[in-house]
Coordinates of C-alpha atoms and ligand atoms in Angstrom, one line a residue:
M1 CA -10.7 -23.2 -13.0
E2 CA -10.5 -22.5 -16.8
S3 CA -9.4 -19.1 -17.9
T4 CA -12.4 -16.8 -18.7
L5 CA -12.1 -14.1 -21.3
I6 CA -15.6 -12.7 -21.7
D7 CA -17.3 -9.4 -21.9
N8 CA -20.1 -8.2 -19.6
H9 CA -22.9 -9.6 -21.7
G10 CA -21.0 -12.9 -22.0
I11 CA -20.9 -13.2 -18.2
E12 CA -24.5 -12.5 -17.8
A13 CA -25.4 -15.1 -20.5
Q14 CA -23.2 -17.8 -19.1
S15 CA -23.9 -17.4 -15.3
P16 CA -26.6 -15.1 -14.2
L17 CA -25.1 -12.7 -11.7
P18 CA -27.0 -11.8 -8.5
T19 CA -28.2 -8.3 -8.7
P20 CA -26.1 -5.8 -6.6
G21 CA -28.9 -5.8 -4.1
Q22 CA -29.0 -9.6 -3.7
W23 CA -25.2 -9.9 -3.5
G24 CA -25.1 -7.0 -1.0
K25 CA -27.7 -8.8 1.2
E26 CA -25.6 -12.0 1.2
V27 CA -22.3 -10.3 1.9
I28 CA -23.1 -7.6 4.5
K29 CA -23.6 -8.7 8.1
Q30 CA -25.2 -5.8 10.0
D31 CA -24.2 -7.1 13.4
E32 CA -20.5 -7.0 12.2
I33 CA -21.0 -3.3 11.7
D34 CA -23.1 -2.5 14.8
K35 CA -20.6 -4.0 17.3
Y36 CA -18.0 -1.3 16.5
L37 CA -20.3 1.7 16.7
V38 CA -20.3 3.9 19.8
D39 CA -23.8 5.0 20.8
G40 CA -24.9 4.0 17.3
K41 CA -22.4 6.4 15.7
D42 CA -19.3 5.7 13.6
F43 CA -16.0 7.5 14.0
I44 CA -16.5 10.0 11.1
D45 CA -18.3 13.0 12.5
E46 CA -18.5 15.4 9.6
K47 CA -19.4 18.4 11.7
R48 CA -16.5 17.7 14.1
I49 CA -14.0 17.4 11.3
L50 CA -15.1 20.7 9.8
N51 CA -14.9 22.2 13.2
H52 CA -11.3 21.1 13.6
L53 CA -10.5 22.6 10.2
E54 CA -12.3 25.9 11.1
Q55 CA -10.7 26.3 14.5
N56 CA -7.1 25.8 13.4
Q57 CA -6.7 28.3 10.7
Q58 CA -3.6 30.6 10.7
P59 CA -1.6 28.6 13.2
D60 CA 1.5 30.4 14.5
K61 CA 5.1 29.2 13.7
Q62 CA 5.9 28.1 17.2
R63 CA 2.8 25.9 17.4
I64 CA 3.7 24.2 14.2
R65 CA 7.3 23.7 15.4
D66 CA 6.0 22.2 18.6
I67 CA 3.8 19.9 16.6
M68 CA 6.8 18.8 14.5
Q69 CA 8.6 18.0 17.7
K70 CA 5.8 15.7 18.8
S71 CA 6.1 13.9 15.4
L72 CA 9.9 13.6 15.9
D73 CA 9.1 12.0 19.3
I74 CA 7.1 9.5 17.3
E75 CA 3.8 10.4 18.9
R76 CA 0.6 10.4 16.8
L77 CA -0.9 13.8 16.4
D78 CA -4.4 14.7 17.6
A79 CA -7.1 16.1 15.2
D80 CA -6.5 19.8 16.0
E81 CA -2.7 19.4 15.4
T82 CA -3.2 17.8 12.0
A83 CA -5.8 20.5 11.2
A84 CA -3.2 23.1 12.1
L85 CA -0.6 21.5 9.7
I86 CA -3.2 21.6 7.0
H87 CA -3.4 25.4 7.3
V88 CA 0.3 26.2 7.0
T89 CA 0.9 28.7 4.2
D90 CA 4.4 29.9 4.9
A91 CA 6.9 28.5 2.3
D92 CA 9.8 28.4 4.7
L93 CA 7.8 26.5 7.3
W94 CA 6.7 24.0 4.6
Q95 CA 10.4 23.4 3.9
E96 CA 10.9 22.6 7.6
M97 CA 7.9 20.3 7.5
Y98 CA 9.3 18.4 4.5
E99 CA 12.6 18.0 6.2
T100 CA 11.0 16.9 9.4
G101 CA 8.9 14.3 7.5
L102 CA 12.1 12.7 6.2
K103 CA 13.7 12.8 9.7
V104 CA 10.7 11.1 11.2
K105 CA 10.8 8.4 8.5
Q106 CA 14.6 7.9 9.1
R107 CA 14.0 7.6 12.8
V108 CA 11.4 4.9 12.5
Y109 CA 12.4 3.2 9.2
D110 CA 15.9 4.3 8.5
N111 CA 16.9 4.8 4.9
R112 CA 15.2 1.8 3.4
I113 CA 12.4 1.5 0.9
V114 CA 10.4 -1.7 0.7
F115 CA 9.2 -3.0 -2.7
F116 CA 6.2 -4.9 -3.7
A117 CA 4.4 -6.0 -6.9
P118 CA 0.7 -5.9 -7.4
L119 CA -1.0 -8.9 -9.1
Y120 CA -4.4 -8.3 -10.5
C121 CA -6.2 -11.6 -10.4
G122 CA -9.5 -10.6 -12.1
N123 CA -11.5 -7.6 -13.1
L124 CA -15.0 -8.9 -12.7
C125 CA -16.8 -6.6 -10.3
I126 CA -20.3 -6.2 -9.0
N127 CA -19.8 -2.7 -7.9
N128 CA -20.2 0.5 -9.8
C129 CA -17.5 2.8 -8.5
A130 CA -17.7 5.9 -10.7
Y131 CA -13.9 6.3 -10.9
C132 CA -12.8 2.7 -11.7
G133 CA -12.4 0.9 -15.1
F134 CA -13.5 -2.4 -13.5
R135 CA -17.0 -1.1 -12.6
H136 CA -19.9 -3.4 -13.5
E137 CA -21.4 -1.0 -16.0
N138 CA -18.2 -0.4 -18.0
K139 CA -19.1 -2.4 -21.1
S140 CA -15.8 -1.6 -22.8
E141 CA -13.7 -3.5 -20.2
K142 CA -12.7 -7.0 -21.3
R143 CA -13.5 -9.2 -18.3
R144 CA -11.1 -11.9 -17.3
V145 CA -10.3 -14.1 -14.2
L146 CA -6.9 -15.8 -14.0
S147 CA -6.9 -19.5 -13.8
M148 CA -4.5 -21.1 -11.2
Q149 CA -2.1 -21.9 -14.1
E150 CA -2.1 -18.3 -15.1
I151 CA -1.5 -17.1 -11.6
E152 CA 1.5 -19.4 -11.5
A153 CA 2.8 -17.9 -14.7
E154 CA 2.2 -14.4 -13.5
T155 CA 3.9 -15.1 -10.2
K156 CA 6.9 -16.6 -12.1
A157 CA 7.1 -13.4 -14.2
V158 CA 7.0 -11.2 -11.1
I159 CA 9.7 -13.3 -9.3
S160 CA 11.9 -13.1 -12.4
K161 CA 12.2 -9.3 -11.8
G162 CA 13.5 -9.9 -8.2
H163 CA 10.3 -9.3 -6.2
K164 CA 9.6 -11.1 -2.9
R165 CA 6.4 -9.4 -1.9
M166 CA 3.1 -9.5 -3.7
I167 CA -0.1 -7.7 -3.3
A168 CA -2.9 -9.7 -4.7
V169 CA -5.8 -7.5 -6.0
Y170 CA -9.3 -8.6 -6.6
G171 CA -12.6 -7.1 -7.8
E172 CA -15.7 -7.9 -5.8
H173 CA -17.5 -10.8 -7.5
P174 CA -18.8 -14.3 -6.7
T175 CA -16.3 -15.7 -9.2
T176 CA -13.4 -14.3 -7.2
D177 CA -14.8 -14.9 -3.7
V178 CA -12.8 -15.7 -0.7
D179 CA -12.3 -19.4 -1.7
Y180 CA -10.8 -18.2 -5.1
M181 CA -8.6 -15.8 -3.1
V182 CA -7.4 -18.6 -0.9
D183 CA -6.6 -20.9 -3.8
S184 CA -4.8 -18.1 -5.7
I185 CA -2.7 -17.1 -2.6
K186 CA -1.7 -20.7 -2.0
T187 CA -0.7 -20.9 -5.7
M188 CA 1.4 -17.7 -5.4
Y189 CA 3.2 -19.0 -2.3
G190 CA 3.8 -22.4 -4.0
V191 CA 5.7 -21.0 -7.1
K192 CA 9.4 -21.2 -7.5
G193 CA 10.9 -18.9 -10.0
K194 CA 14.4 -18.8 -11.5
A195 CA 17.1 -16.5 -10.2
R196 CA 20.7 -16.2 -11.3
N197 CA 21.8 -18.3 -8.3
G198 CA 19.1 -20.9 -8.2
Y199 CA 15.4 -20.3 -7.3
S200 CA 13.4 -17.7 -5.6
A201 CA 9.9 -17.3 -4.3
I202 CA 7.3 -14.8 -3.1
R203 CA 7.7 -14.7 0.6
R204 CA 4.7 -12.5 1.6
V205 CA 1.3 -12.1 -0.1
N206 CA -0.7 -9.0 1.0
V207 CA -4.3 -8.6 -0.1
N208 CA -6.3 -5.7 -1.5
A209 CA -9.9 -6.8 -1.7
A210 CA -13.4 -5.9 -0.8
P211 CA -14.6 -5.8 2.8
M212 CA -15.5 -9.3 4.1
S213 CA -17.2 -11.0 7.0
I214 CA -15.2 -12.1 9.9
A215 CA -15.7 -15.8 8.8
D216 CA -14.2 -15.1 5.4
L217 CA -11.4 -13.0 6.8
K218 CA -10.4 -15.9 9.0
K219 CA -9.9 -17.9 5.8
L220 CA -7.4 -15.3 4.6
W221 CA -5.7 -15.3 7.9
Q222 CA -5.3 -19.1 7.8
V223 CA -3.7 -19.1 4.4
G224 CA -1.0 -16.8 5.8
I225 CA -1.5 -13.4 4.3
G226 CA 0.7 -10.4 5.3
T227 CA -1.3 -7.1 5.2
Y228 CA -5.0 -6.8 4.5
Q229 CA -5.6 -3.5 2.7
V230 CA -8.9 -1.7 2.2
F231 CA -9.2 1.9 1.1
Q232 CA -12.2 3.9 2.2
E233 CA -11.9 5.9 -1.0
T234 CA -13.6 8.9 0.5
Y235 CA -14.5 9.5 4.2
H236 CA -16.9 12.2 3.1
K237 CA -20.3 10.5 3.3
P238 CA -22.3 12.5 0.7
T239 CA -19.5 12.0 -1.8
Y240 CA -19.2 8.3 -0.9
Y241 CA -22.9 7.6 -1.7
Q242 CA -22.7 9.6 -4.9
V243 CA -19.7 7.7 -6.3
H244 CA -20.8 4.2 -5.1
P245 CA -24.3 4.0 -6.4
S246 CA -24.8 0.3 -6.2
G247 CA -23.4 -3.0 -5.0
P248 CA -22.2 -3.9 -1.5
K249 CA -19.7 -1.0 -1.8
A250 CA -22.6 1.4 -1.5
N251 CA -22.6 0.6 2.2
Y252 CA -20.3 3.1 3.8
R253 CA -20.1 1.5 7.2
W254 CA -19.5 -2.0 6.0
R255 CA -16.4 -0.6 4.4
L256 CA -15.4 1.7 7.3
Y257 CA -15.2 -1.3 9.7
A258 CA -13.6 -3.8 7.2
L259 CA -10.3 -3.6 9.1
H260 CA -11.9 -3.7 12.5
R261 CA -13.4 -7.1 11.4
A262 CA -10.0 -8.2 10.1
M263 CA -8.5 -7.5 13.5
D264 CA -11.3 -9.7 15.1
A265 CA -10.4 -12.4 12.5
G266 CA -6.8 -12.5 13.7
I267 CA -5.3 -10.3 10.9
D268 CA -3.5 -7.6 12.8
D269 CA -1.5 -6.1 10.0
L270 CA -3.8 -3.6 8.4
A271 CA -3.6 -1.0 5.7
I272 CA -5.9 2.0 5.2
G273 CA -6.1 4.5 2.4
A274 CA -8.1 7.2 0.6
L275 CA -8.5 7.8 -3.1
F276 CA -7.5 11.5 -3.3
G277 CA -9.5 13.5 -5.8
L278 CA -13.0 12.5 -4.9
A279 CA -13.6 15.0 -2.2
D280 CA -11.7 17.9 -0.5
W281 CA -8.2 16.5 0.4
R282 CA -8.3 18.2 3.8
F283 CA -11.3 16.2 4.8
E284 CA -9.7 12.9 3.6
V285 CA -6.5 13.6 5.6
M286 CA -8.7 14.1 8.7
G287 CA -10.7 11.0 7.9
L288 CA -7.5 8.9 7.7
L289 CA -6.3 10.2 11.0
Y290 CA -9.7 9.4 12.7
H291 CA -9.5 5.9 11.2
A292 CA -6.0 5.4 12.7
I293 CA -7.3 6.8 16.0
D294 CA -10.3 4.5 16.1
L295 CA -8.2 1.4 15.4
E296 CA -5.8 2.4 18.2
K297 CA -8.8 3.0 20.5
Q298 CA -10.6 -0.2 19.8
F299 CA -7.6 -2.6 19.4
D300 CA -4.5 -0.7 20.6
I301 CA -3.0 -1.2 17.1
G302 CA -2.9 1.5 14.4
P303 CA -2.6 0.8 10.7
H304 CA 0.7 -0.6 9.5
T305 CA 0.5 1.4 6.3
I306 CA -1.4 4.3 4.8
S307 CA -2.0 4.7 1.0
F308 CA -3.0 7.8 -0.8
P309 CA -3.7 6.8 -4.4
R310 CA -4.6 9.8 -6.6
L311 CA -7.4 9.7 -9.0
T312 CA -5.9 8.5 -12.3
P313 CA -7.7 8.4 -15.7
A314 CA -9.7 5.2 -16.0
G315 CA -11.5 3.7 -19.1
G316 CA -14.9 5.3 -19.6
S317 CA -14.8 7.3 -16.3
T318 CA -15.5 11.0 -16.7
L319 CA -15.1 11.5 -13.0
S320 CA -11.5 10.2 -13.1
T321 CA -10.6 13.0 -15.5
H322 CA -13.0 15.8 -14.5
S323 CA -13.5 15.6 -10.7
P324 CA -13.3 19.2 -9.3
Y325 CA -11.3 17.8 -6.3
R326 CA -8.3 16.4 -8.3
V327 CA -5.1 17.2 -6.3
D328 CA -2.2 18.9 -8.0
D329 CA 1.4 17.7 -7.5
D330 CA 2.3 20.5 -5.0
T331 CA -0.7 19.8 -2.8
F332 CA -0.1 16.1 -3.1
K333 CA 3.4 16.5 -1.7
K334 CA 2.0 18.6 1.2
L335 CA -0.7 16.1 2.1
V336 CA 1.8 13.2 2.1
T337 CA 4.0 15.3 4.5
I338 CA 1.0 16.0 6.8
I339 CA 0.1 12.3 6.9
R340 CA 3.8 11.5 7.6
L341 CA 3.9 13.9 10.5
S342 CA 0.4 12.9 11.8
V343 CA 1.0 9.1 12.1
P344 CA 4.7 8.9 12.5
Y345 CA 4.9 5.2 13.1
T346 CA 3.1 4.1 10.0
G347 CA 4.5 3.0 6.7
L348 CA 3.5 5.2 3.7
I349 CA 2.9 3.7 0.3
I350 CA 3.5 5.6 -3.0
T351 CA 2.5 3.6 -6.1
A352 CA 3.4 3.6 -9.8
R353 CA 0.2 5.6 -10.4
E354 CA 2.5 8.6 -9.9
N355 CA 5.2 9.7 -12.4
P356 CA 8.9 9.1 -11.5
E357 CA 9.6 12.8 -10.6
L358 CA 6.8 13.1 -8.2
K359 CA 7.5 9.6 -6.7
K360 CA 11.0 10.8 -6.0
E361 CA 9.7 14.0 -4.3
V362 CA 7.3 12.2 -2.0
I363 CA 9.9 9.5 -1.1
K364 CA 12.0 12.4 0.1
V365 CA 9.3 13.5 2.5
G366 CA 8.9 10.1 4.2
C367 CA 7.3 7.3 2.1
T368 CA 8.5 3.8 3.0
Q369 CA 7.1 1.5 0.3
T370 CA 6.6 1.5 -3.4
D371 CA 6.1 -0.8 -6.4
A372 CA 8.0 -1.0 -9.7
S373 CA 7.9 -2.9 -13.0
T374 CA 4.2 -2.9 -12.3
K375 CA 1.5 -4.4 -14.6
I376 CA -2.1 -3.8 -13.7
G377 CA -3.7 -5.5 -16.7
I378 CA -5.1 -8.9 -16.0
G379 CA -2.3 -11.3 -17.1
G380 CA -0.1 -8.3 -17.6
Y381 CA 3.2 -9.7 -16.5
T382 CA 3.2 -12.7 -18.8
E383 CA 1.9 -10.7 -21.7
A384 CA 4.6 -8.1 -21.1
L385 CA 7.3 -10.8 -21.2
K386 CA 5.9 -12.1 -24.5
E387 CA 5.6 -8.7 -26.1
L388 CA 8.9 -7.3 -24.7
K389 CA 10.7 -7.8 -28.0
K390 CA 7.8 -6.6 -30.2
I391 CA 6.9 -3.4 -28.5
Q392 CA 9.0 -0.3 -29.1
N393 CA 6.5 2.3 -28.1
K394 CA 6.4 2.2 -24.3
D395 CA 2.9 3.7 -24.0
K396 CA 1.5 0.8 -26.1
D397 CA 1.8 -1.7 -23.3
Q398 CA -1.0 0.0 -21.3
D399 CA -4.2 -1.4 -22.8
E400 CA -7.0 0.6 -21.1
T401 CA -9.6 -2.0 -21.9
K402 CA -7.9 -4.5 -19.7
Q403 CA -6.7 -2.5 -16.8
Q404 CA -8.1 -0.4 -14.0
F405 CA -6.4 3.0 -14.7
R406 CA -3.2 4.3 -16.4
L407 CA 0.2 4.1 -14.7
G408 CA 2.5 7.1 -14.3
D409 CA 5.7 5.1 -13.7
T410 CA 6.4 2.2 -16.1
R411 CA 10.1 1.8 -15.3
S412 CA 11.7 -1.5 -14.4
L413 CA 12.4 -2.6 -10.9
D414 CA 16.1 -2.4 -11.5
A415 CA 15.9 1.2 -12.8
V416 CA 14.0 2.4 -9.7
I417 CA 16.3 0.5 -7.3
R418 CA 19.3 2.2 -9.0
E419 CA 17.7 5.6 -8.7
L420 CA 17.0 5.1 -5.0
A421 CA 20.5 3.8 -4.4
E422 CA 21.9 6.9 -6.0
M423 CA 19.8 8.9 -3.5
G424 CA 21.4 6.8 -0.6
M425 CA 18.3 4.7 0.0
I426 CA 18.6 1.0 0.3
T427 CA 16.0 -1.3 -1.2
S428 CA 14.6 -3.9 1.1
F429 CA 12.8 -7.1 0.2
C430 CA 12.6 -8.1 3.8
T431 CA 9.6 -10.1 4.8
A432 CA 11.0 -11.1 8.2
G433 CA 8.6 -9.1 10.4
Y434 CA 5.5 -11.1 10.0
R435 CA 7.3 -14.4 9.7
C436 CA 9.0 -13.8 13.0
G437 CA 5.7 -12.7 14.6
R438 CA 6.6 -9.0 14.6
T439 CA 3.1 -7.8 13.6
G440 CA 0.2 -6.1 15.4
D441 CA 0.9 -4.7 18.8
K442 CA 4.5 -6.2 18.8
I443 CA 5.5 -4.3 15.6
M444 CA 3.7 -1.1 16.8
G445 CA 5.7 -1.1 20.0
L446 CA 8.9 -1.7 18.1
L447 CA 8.1 1.0 15.5
K448 CA 7.1 3.6 18.2
N449 CA 10.4 2.9 20.0
C450 CA 12.4 3.1 16.8
V451 CA 13.7 -0.5 17.2
E452 CA 12.0 -2.2 14.2
G453 CA 13.9 0.0 11.8
K454 CA 17.2 -1.4 13.2
F455 CA 16.2 -5.0 12.6
C456 CA 15.0 -3.9 9.2
K457 CA 18.4 -2.3 8.4
L458 CA 20.1 -5.7 8.9
N459 CA 17.4 -7.5 6.8
A460 CA 17.5 -4.9 4.2
V461 CA 21.2 -5.4 3.7
L462 CA 20.7 -9.2 3.5
T463 CA 18.0 -9.0 0.9
F464 CA 19.7 -6.3 -1.1
R465 CA 22.8 -8.6 -1.2
E466 CA 20.5 -11.3 -2.7
Y467 CA 19.1 -8.8 -5.2
L468 CA 22.5 -7.6 -6.4
D469 CA 23.7 -11.2 -6.8
D470 CA 20.5 -12.6 -8.3
Y471 CA 19.0 -9.9 -10.5
A472 CA 20.8 -6.6 -10.7
L473 CA 22.1 -5.1 -13.9
E474 CA 25.9 -4.3 -13.9
E475 CA 25.4 -0.6 -13.4
T476 CA 23.0 -1.1 -10.5
R477 CA 25.3 -3.6 -8.9
K478 CA 28.2 -1.1 -8.9
I479 CA 26.2 1.5 -7.2
G480 CA 24.6 -1.1 -4.9
E481 CA 28.0 -2.4 -3.7
K482 CA 29.0 1.1 -2.6
L483 CA 25.7 1.5 -0.7
I484 CA 26.2 -1.9 1.0
E485 CA 29.7 -0.9 2.1
K486 CA 28.3 2.3 3.7
E487 CA 25.5 0.4 5.4
M488 CA 28.0 -2.2 6.8
A489 CA 30.2 0.5 8.2
E490 CA 27.2 2.2 9.9
I491 CA 25.9 -1.1 11.3
K492 CA 29.4 -1.8 12.8
S493 CA 29.6 1.6 14.4
M494 CA 26.1 1.6 16.0
P495 CA 26.0 0.7 19.7
F496 CA 22.6 -1.0 19.3
F497 CA 24.2 -3.7 17.3
Q498 CA 27.0 -4.3 19.8
K499 CA 24.5 -5.7 22.3
G500 CA 24.7 -9.5 22.7
K501 CA 25.6 -11.4 19.6
L502 CA 23.5 -9.4 17.1
L503 CA 26.4 -8.1 15.1
Q504 CA 28.2 -11.4 15.0
T505 CA 25.0 -13.2 13.9
F506 CA 24.4 -10.6 11.2
E507 CA 27.9 -10.9 9.9
S508 CA 27.7 -14.7 9.7
Y509 CA 24.3 -14.4 7.9
Y510 CA 25.8 -11.9 5.4
R511 CA 28.6 -14.3 4.6
K512 CA 26.1 -17.1 4.0
V513 CA 24.0 -15.0 1.7
A514 CA 27.1 -13.8 -0.2
N515 CA 28.0 -17.5 -0.6
G516 CA 24.6 -18.3 -2.2
E517 CA 22.3 -19.3 0.7
R518 CA 18.9 -17.6 0.5
D519 CA 16.1 -16.4 2.7
I520 CA 18.0 -15.9 5.8
Y521 CA 16.7 -13.2 8.2
I522 CA 16.9 -11.8 11.7
Ligands
SAM1 N1 -12.2 -4.1 -5.4 C1 -11.5 -3.9 -4.3 C2 -11.9 -2.6 -3.6 O1 -12.5 -1.7 -4.3 O2 -11.6 -2.4 -2.5 C3 -10.0 -3.8 -4.4 C4 -9.4 -3.6 -5.7 S1 -9.5 -2.0 -6.3 C5 -8.9 -2.5 -7.8 C6 -8.1 -1.2 -5.5 C7 -8.1 0.3 -5.4 O3 -7.9 0.9 -6.6 C8 -9.4 0.9 -4.9 O4 -9.5 0.8 -3.5 C9 -9.2 2.4 -5.4 O5 -8.7 3.2 -4.4 C10 -8.2 2.3 -6.5 N2 -8.7 2.9 -7.7 C11 -9.8 2.6 -8.4 N3 -9.9 3.4 -9.4 C12 -8.9 4.2 -9.5 C13 -8.5 5.3 -10.3 N4 -9.2 5.6 -11.4 N5 -7.3 5.9 -10.1 C14 -6.6 5.5 -9.0 N6 -6.9 4.5 -8.2 C15 -8.1 3.9 -8.4
SF4_2 FE1 -14.8 -2.9 -8.3 FE2 -12.9 -2.1 -6.5 FE3 -13.1 -1.1 -9.0 FE4 -14.9 -0.5 -7.3 S1 -12.7 0.0 -7.1 S2 -15.3 -1.1 -9.4 S3 -15.1 -2.4 -6.1 S4 -12.6 -3.2 -8.5

């Protein structure tokens, strides 16, 4: 496909778009909603949620400590327990909750942080989400869809930073339908990018895209995606209808069951999320919990990750800057902690929407994944490479007419990795889990029994070794070497690794990686 750089009017003149109503009718399959309902009802019962919140006000300290113990035992909380955490006001108790959040994370995921890079493939969109710069009616957005050559160039630029995991992001539009997604993902997997010691590649492509039919989701499964991510944005129905006035996204239940359909299509690695700032944060936390509970009930598999993007200023969106439900930093840290304690086995994602200080704070209460050196403009990675020498003013590389919202953290991957290493956290580019079939119910079992984190510790060291040798700046390398030494000592002393030949295998793999072999994992 040729690259398209056109404005809204241009698109309509060149290829008439279906109206939101027509597209919605084509996309939405009512029977693929109805099959998941129970007695005709979905799993978000507003009255019930408000009741949980009403009934669990002023919880006593001992109850909160018992709930924290349940989280430490890696058991998912029930709705009343989460509602009780929401109502804690005592500052000392909050401090205990923050510390417990980190302990839970360490138990399940150890001290590692997984990195990914988003790749925005196009900003054409048929929907009209009131908070998003890509919405159909935003005439100031310059519309563009990347050609396969451009995807290749973007992927090379991402690989050149040291990334191994991509999340491909798409607007909802016939031009970037599932067949375009499949081609773009194949292109990403096919790219070889230069590294200091030879070549590197993207080893896992996750997808953030609109809800699809089971037939379309099967196509994504067949091309070998990692996680499929759909955020409900808001679980609060009246708000949902208000902020999604047209397009297929106006159908709440089509979105609510997107991940149920993914499961039926064979994709068992799922990511949920809510866009905090649209409705009361307490309601959204309860909604996320009910989503996790329903996936567990219907498939025995909870979400692999939960995201909590916060409403960020977006081009031409008054809602993005004036919503009465915007969440302040302090509340944000609290809600992340509550999610950490409520669904202890899940990965938690904090993105570059947030500024470096806040990111650091929420990583300390239990986040497991983040992005860095992120560009969310269409074609942003290649443009940034070209303009690197020209641009002195950091803020200038965020052109709001080409991106979805403004970023809070524009630091390089290397700078973020160094900061985390200084905090004693090891960066992992591990993608072994899904390539070894450790997904779905298998990974859930391993996470709940705190075993996956141990494999991940080994793979984190192997991939961190690769990063230090292939990409790290001298200063990062120095700090990284110390961290690797500490990790190796811990691995050698842990009884888990003495079983069978695990330690021996790991040590031989480590030597191979240090000698230049790549992509070796356990
Ligand atoms: N079009 C697909 C969809 O809506 O599901 C996926 C791509 S959309 C670009 C990815 C996510 O960006 C949305 O699910 C939403 O949560 C988030 N987003 C949109 N506008 C935002 C804003 N102003 N601030 C922060 N996040 C935003
Ligand atoms: Fe389109 Fe997604 Fe933006 Fe909504 S959030 S306007 S669906 S890209």
